[in-house]
PDB file of C-alpha atoms in Angstrom:
ATOM      1  CA  UNK A   1     -23.126  44.830 -71.814  1.00 46.00           C
ATOM      2  CA  UNK A   2     -23.921  41.313 -70.596  1.00 64.00           C
ATOM      3  CA  UNK A   3     -20.332  40.476 -69.668  1.00 63.00           C
ATOM      4  CA  UNK A   4     -20.098  43.398 -67.256  1.00 69.00           C
ATOM      5  CA  UNK A   5     -22.751  41.979 -64.914  1.00 68.00           C
ATOM      6  CA  UNK A   6     -20.592  38.865 -64.410  1.00 73.00           C
ATOM      7  CA  UNK A   7     -17.442  40.861 -63.722  1.00 81.00           C
ATOM      8  CA  UNK A   8     -17.714  40.281 -59.950  1.00 82.00           C
ATOM      9  CA  UNK A   9     -18.117  36.556 -60.510  1.00 86.00           C
ATOM     10  CA  UNK A  10     -14.955  36.474 -62.612  1.00 88.00           C
ATOM     11  CA  UNK A  11     -13.081  38.366 -59.902  1.00 89.00           C
ATOM     12  CA  UNK A  12     -14.157  35.764 -57.319  1.00 90.00           C
ATOM     13  CA  UNK A  13     -12.889  32.928 -59.500  1.00 92.00           C
ATOM     14  CA  UNK A  14      -9.562  34.626 -60.222  1.00 93.00           C
ATOM     15  CA  UNK A  15      -9.094  35.590 -56.566  1.00 93.00           C
ATOM     16  CA  UNK A  16      -9.787  31.977 -55.584  1.00 93.00           C
ATOM     17  CA  UNK A  17      -7.108  30.719 -57.965  1.00 95.00           C
ATOM     18  CA  UNK A  18      -4.584  33.320 -56.837  1.00 95.00           C
ATOM     19  CA  UNK A  19      -5.300  32.642 -53.166  1.00 95.00           C
ATOM     20  CA  UNK A  20      -4.934  28.907 -53.716  1.00 95.00           C
ATOM     21  CA  UNK A  21      -1.609  29.319 -55.516  1.00 95.00           C
ATOM     22  CA  UNK A  22      -0.192  31.533 -52.764  1.00 94.00           C
ATOM     23  CA  UNK A  23      -1.529  29.321 -49.966  1.00 92.00           C
ATOM     24  CA  UNK A  24      -0.233  26.120 -51.565  1.00 92.00           C
ATOM     25  CA  UNK A  25       3.193  27.715 -52.131  1.00 92.00           C
ATOM     26  CA  UNK A  26       3.395  28.808 -48.490  1.00 91.00           C
ATOM     27  CA  UNK A  27       2.356  25.356 -47.318  1.00 89.00           C
ATOM     28  CA  UNK A  28       5.011  23.778 -49.520  1.00 88.00           C
ATOM     29  CA  UNK A  29       7.758  25.782 -47.787  1.00 89.00           C
ATOM     30  CA  UNK A  30       6.353  25.886 -44.231  1.00 87.00           C
ATOM     31  CA  UNK A  31       4.598  22.548 -43.679  1.00 84.00           C
ATOM     32  CA  UNK A  32       5.807  19.114 -44.639  1.00 82.00           C
ATOM     33  CA  UNK A  33       3.693  17.061 -47.012  1.00 81.00           C
ATOM     34  CA  UNK A  34       3.273  14.309 -44.388  1.00 82.00           C
ATOM     35  CA  UNK A  35       1.562  16.772 -42.057  1.00 81.00           C
ATOM     36  CA  UNK A  36      -0.578  18.136 -44.870  1.00 81.00           C
ATOM     37  CA  UNK A  37      -1.657  14.627 -45.866  1.00 82.00           C
ATOM     38  CA  UNK A  38      -3.096  14.114 -42.372  1.00 83.00           C
ATOM     39  CA  UNK A  39      -5.518  17.024 -42.729  1.00 85.00           C
ATOM     40  CA  UNK A  40      -9.221  16.212 -42.559  1.00 86.00           C
ATOM     41  CA  UNK A  41      -9.828  18.353 -45.657  1.00 88.00           C
ATOM     42  CA  UNK A  42      -7.159  19.131 -48.228  1.00 89.00           C
ATOM     43  CA  UNK A  43      -6.412  22.771 -48.976  1.00 91.00           C
ATOM     44  CA  UNK A  44      -7.460  22.207 -52.586  1.00 92.00           C
ATOM     45  CA  UNK A  45     -10.855  20.872 -51.470  1.00 93.00           C
ATOM     46  CA  UNK A  46     -11.404  23.821 -49.140  1.00 93.00           C
ATOM     47  CA  UNK A  47     -10.548  26.312 -51.859  1.00 95.00           C
ATOM     48  CA  UNK A  48     -12.840  24.518 -54.274  1.00 95.00           C
ATOM     49  CA  UNK A  49     -15.749  24.529 -51.797  1.00 95.00           C
ATOM     50  CA  UNK A  50     -15.309  28.129 -50.741  1.00 95.00           C
ATOM     51  CA  UNK A  51     -14.829  29.285 -54.327  1.00 95.00           C
ATOM     52  CA  UNK A  52     -18.094  27.588 -55.256  1.00 95.00           C
ATOM     53  CA  UNK A  53     -19.862  29.079 -52.225  1.00 95.00           C
ATOM     54  CA  UNK A  54     -18.558  32.558 -53.013  1.00 94.00           C
ATOM     55  CA  UNK A  55     -19.358  32.244 -56.712  1.00 94.00           C
ATOM     56  CA  UNK A  56     -22.908  31.193 -55.842  1.00 94.00           C
ATOM     57  CA  UNK A  57     -23.292  34.086 -53.406  1.00 94.00           C
ATOM     58  CA  UNK A  58     -22.015  36.661 -55.910  1.00 92.00           C
ATOM     59  CA  UNK A  59     -24.165  35.177 -58.684  1.00 92.00           C
ATOM     60  CA  UNK A  60     -27.239  35.280 -56.419  1.00 93.00           C
ATOM     61  CA  UNK A  61     -26.461  38.863 -55.403  1.00 91.00           C
ATOM     62  CA  UNK A  62     -26.238  39.854 -59.064  1.00 90.00           C
ATOM     63  CA  UNK A  63     -29.666  38.279 -59.644  1.00 90.00           C
ATOM     64  CA  UNK A  64     -31.120  40.072 -56.622  1.00 91.00           C
ATOM     65  CA  UNK A  65     -29.571  43.329 -57.828  1.00 90.00           C
ATOM     66  CA  UNK A  66     -31.250  42.959 -61.224  1.00 88.00           C
ATOM     67  CA  UNK A  67     -34.675  42.238 -59.735  1.00 90.00           C
ATOM     68  CA  UNK A  68     -34.819  43.966 -56.332  1.00 88.00           C
ATOM     69  CA  UNK A  69     -31.977  46.438 -55.855  1.00 85.00           C
ATOM     70  CA  UNK A  70     -33.004  47.368 -52.326  1.00 88.00           C
ATOM     71  CA  UNK A  71     -32.618  43.801 -51.017  1.00 90.00           C
ATOM     72  CA  UNK A  72     -29.004  43.099 -51.996  1.00 89.00           C
ATOM     73  CA  UNK A  73     -27.754  43.780 -48.456  1.00 89.00           C
ATOM     74  CA  UNK A  74     -30.346  41.476 -46.923  1.00 93.00           C
ATOM     75  CA  UNK A  75     -29.525  38.756 -49.440  1.00 93.00           C
ATOM     76  CA  UNK A  76     -25.835  39.125 -48.612  1.00 93.00           C
ATOM     77  CA  UNK A  77     -26.505  38.759 -44.897  1.00 94.00           C
ATOM     78  CA  UNK A  78     -28.741  35.727 -45.415  1.00 95.00           C
ATOM     79  CA  UNK A  79     -26.383  33.936 -47.805  1.00 95.00           C
ATOM     80  CA  UNK A  80     -23.325  34.694 -45.681  1.00 94.00           C
ATOM     81  CA  UNK A  81     -25.096  33.344 -42.602  1.00 95.00           C
ATOM     82  CA  UNK A  82     -26.011  30.214 -44.532  1.00 95.00           C
ATOM     83  CA  UNK A  83     -22.376  29.849 -45.614  1.00 95.00           C
ATOM     84  CA  UNK A  84     -21.252  30.252 -41.991  1.00 95.00           C
ATOM     85  CA  UNK A  85     -23.568  27.449 -40.903  1.00 95.00           C
ATOM     86  CA  UNK A  86     -22.197  25.168 -43.617  1.00 94.00           C
ATOM     87  CA  UNK A  87     -18.617  26.157 -42.705  1.00 93.00           C
ATOM     88  CA  UNK A  88     -19.307  25.369 -39.052  1.00 94.00           C
ATOM     89  CA  UNK A  89     -20.580  21.927 -40.009  1.00 94.00           C
ATOM     90  CA  UNK A  90     -17.402  21.411 -42.036  1.00 91.00           C
ATOM     91  CA  UNK A  91     -15.054  22.601 -39.285  1.00 91.00           C
ATOM     92  CA  UNK A  92     -16.788  20.684 -36.495  1.00 92.00           C
ATOM     93  CA  UNK A  93     -14.793  17.446 -37.056  1.00 89.00           C
ATOM     94  CA  UNK A  94     -11.549  19.452 -37.119  1.00 87.00           C
ATOM     95  CA  UNK A  95     -12.415  21.106 -33.811  1.00 87.00           C
ATOM     96  CA  UNK A  96     -13.147  17.729 -32.226  1.00 88.00           C
ATOM     97  CA  UNK A  97      -9.769  16.207 -33.137  1.00 83.00           C
ATOM     98  CA  UNK A  98      -6.815  16.921 -30.867  1.00 81.00           C
ATOM     99  CA  UNK A  99      -3.769  15.827 -32.854  1.00 77.00           C
ATOM    100  CA  UNK A 100      -0.387  17.588 -32.733  1.00 79.00           C
ATOM    101  CA  UNK A 101      -0.914  19.367 -36.067  1.00 80.00           C
ATOM    102  CA  UNK A 102      -4.606  20.157 -35.765  1.00 82.00           C
ATOM    103  CA  UNK A 103      -3.855  23.814 -35.052  1.00 85.00           C
ATOM    104  CA  UNK A 104      -2.306  24.156 -38.517  1.00 86.00           C
ATOM    105  CA  UNK A 105      -5.445  22.726 -40.113  1.00 88.00           C
ATOM    106  CA  UNK A 106      -7.696  24.989 -38.045  1.00 90.00           C
ATOM    107  CA  UNK A 107      -5.618  27.997 -39.060  1.00 89.00           C
ATOM    108  CA  UNK A 108      -5.811  26.981 -42.730  1.00 91.00           C
ATOM    109  CA  UNK A 109      -9.579  26.584 -42.548  1.00 92.00           C
ATOM    110  CA  UNK A 110     -10.212  29.927 -40.891  1.00 94.00           C
ATOM    111  CA  UNK A 111      -7.775  31.798 -43.131  1.00 94.00           C
ATOM    112  CA  UNK A 112      -9.521  30.418 -46.206  1.00 95.00           C
ATOM    113  CA  UNK A 113     -12.931  31.261 -44.725  1.00 95.00           C
ATOM    114  CA  UNK A 114     -11.910  34.828 -43.911  1.00 96.00           C
ATOM    115  CA  UNK A 115     -10.207  35.269 -47.296  1.00 95.00           C
ATOM    116  CA  UNK A 116     -13.394  34.379 -49.160  1.00 95.00           C
ATOM    117  CA  UNK A 117     -15.540  36.433 -46.779  1.00 95.00           C
ATOM    118  CA  UNK A 118     -13.425  39.465 -47.675  1.00 94.00           C
ATOM    119  CA  UNK A 119     -13.763  38.685 -51.388  1.00 93.00           C
ATOM    120  CA  UNK A 120     -17.561  38.365 -51.076  1.00 92.00           C
ATOM    121  CA  UNK A 121     -17.786  41.588 -49.101  1.00 92.00           C
ATOM    122  CA  UNK A 122     -15.764  43.493 -51.701  1.00 91.00           C
ATOM    123  CA  UNK A 123     -17.865  42.002 -54.515  1.00 89.00           C
ATOM    124  CA  UNK A 124     -21.040  43.014 -52.676  1.00 88.00           C
ATOM    125  CA  UNK A 125     -19.729  46.544 -52.211  1.00 89.00           C
ATOM    126  CA  UNK A 126     -18.978  46.664 -55.934  1.00 87.00           C
ATOM    127  CA  UNK A 127     -22.503  45.475 -56.753  1.00 84.00           C
ATOM    128  CA  UNK A 128     -24.051  48.003 -54.381  1.00 85.00           C
ATOM    129  CA  UNK A 129     -21.971  50.842 -55.807  1.00 85.00           C
ATOM    130  CA  UNK A 130     -23.408  50.075 -59.256  1.00 76.00           C
ATOM    131  CA  UNK A 131     -26.788  50.974 -57.775  1.00 55.00           C
ATOM    132  CA  UNK A 132     -26.120  54.697 -58.169  1.00 48.00           C
TER     133      UNK A 132
END
């Protein structure tokens, strides 16, 4: 069935939406909106970027799985490394700023990064388990 091969992609999108809703709710209760407005990147923008990155990675891994099943792990490592480089370039301005609430923004960034890394890893495991 054609829809089944995009199941992992759908999971990434749903997990991104759920993660965003939970994160935004926690921020609403724990951090004032004036502090959040001073962030270099909004939480919504970060979730959008990382959801797109993760969706691309899972889509590419599905394509690699269809064509060259033995190279899915290598593709995952390459694409994740590429995502890490892009994430570093995004976080570099945050690391350079030393404002009172910068630690909250750094924590947000790294939590979102790790959250999507876990999602990608689980999606990759699911793709690899279909190999058998």
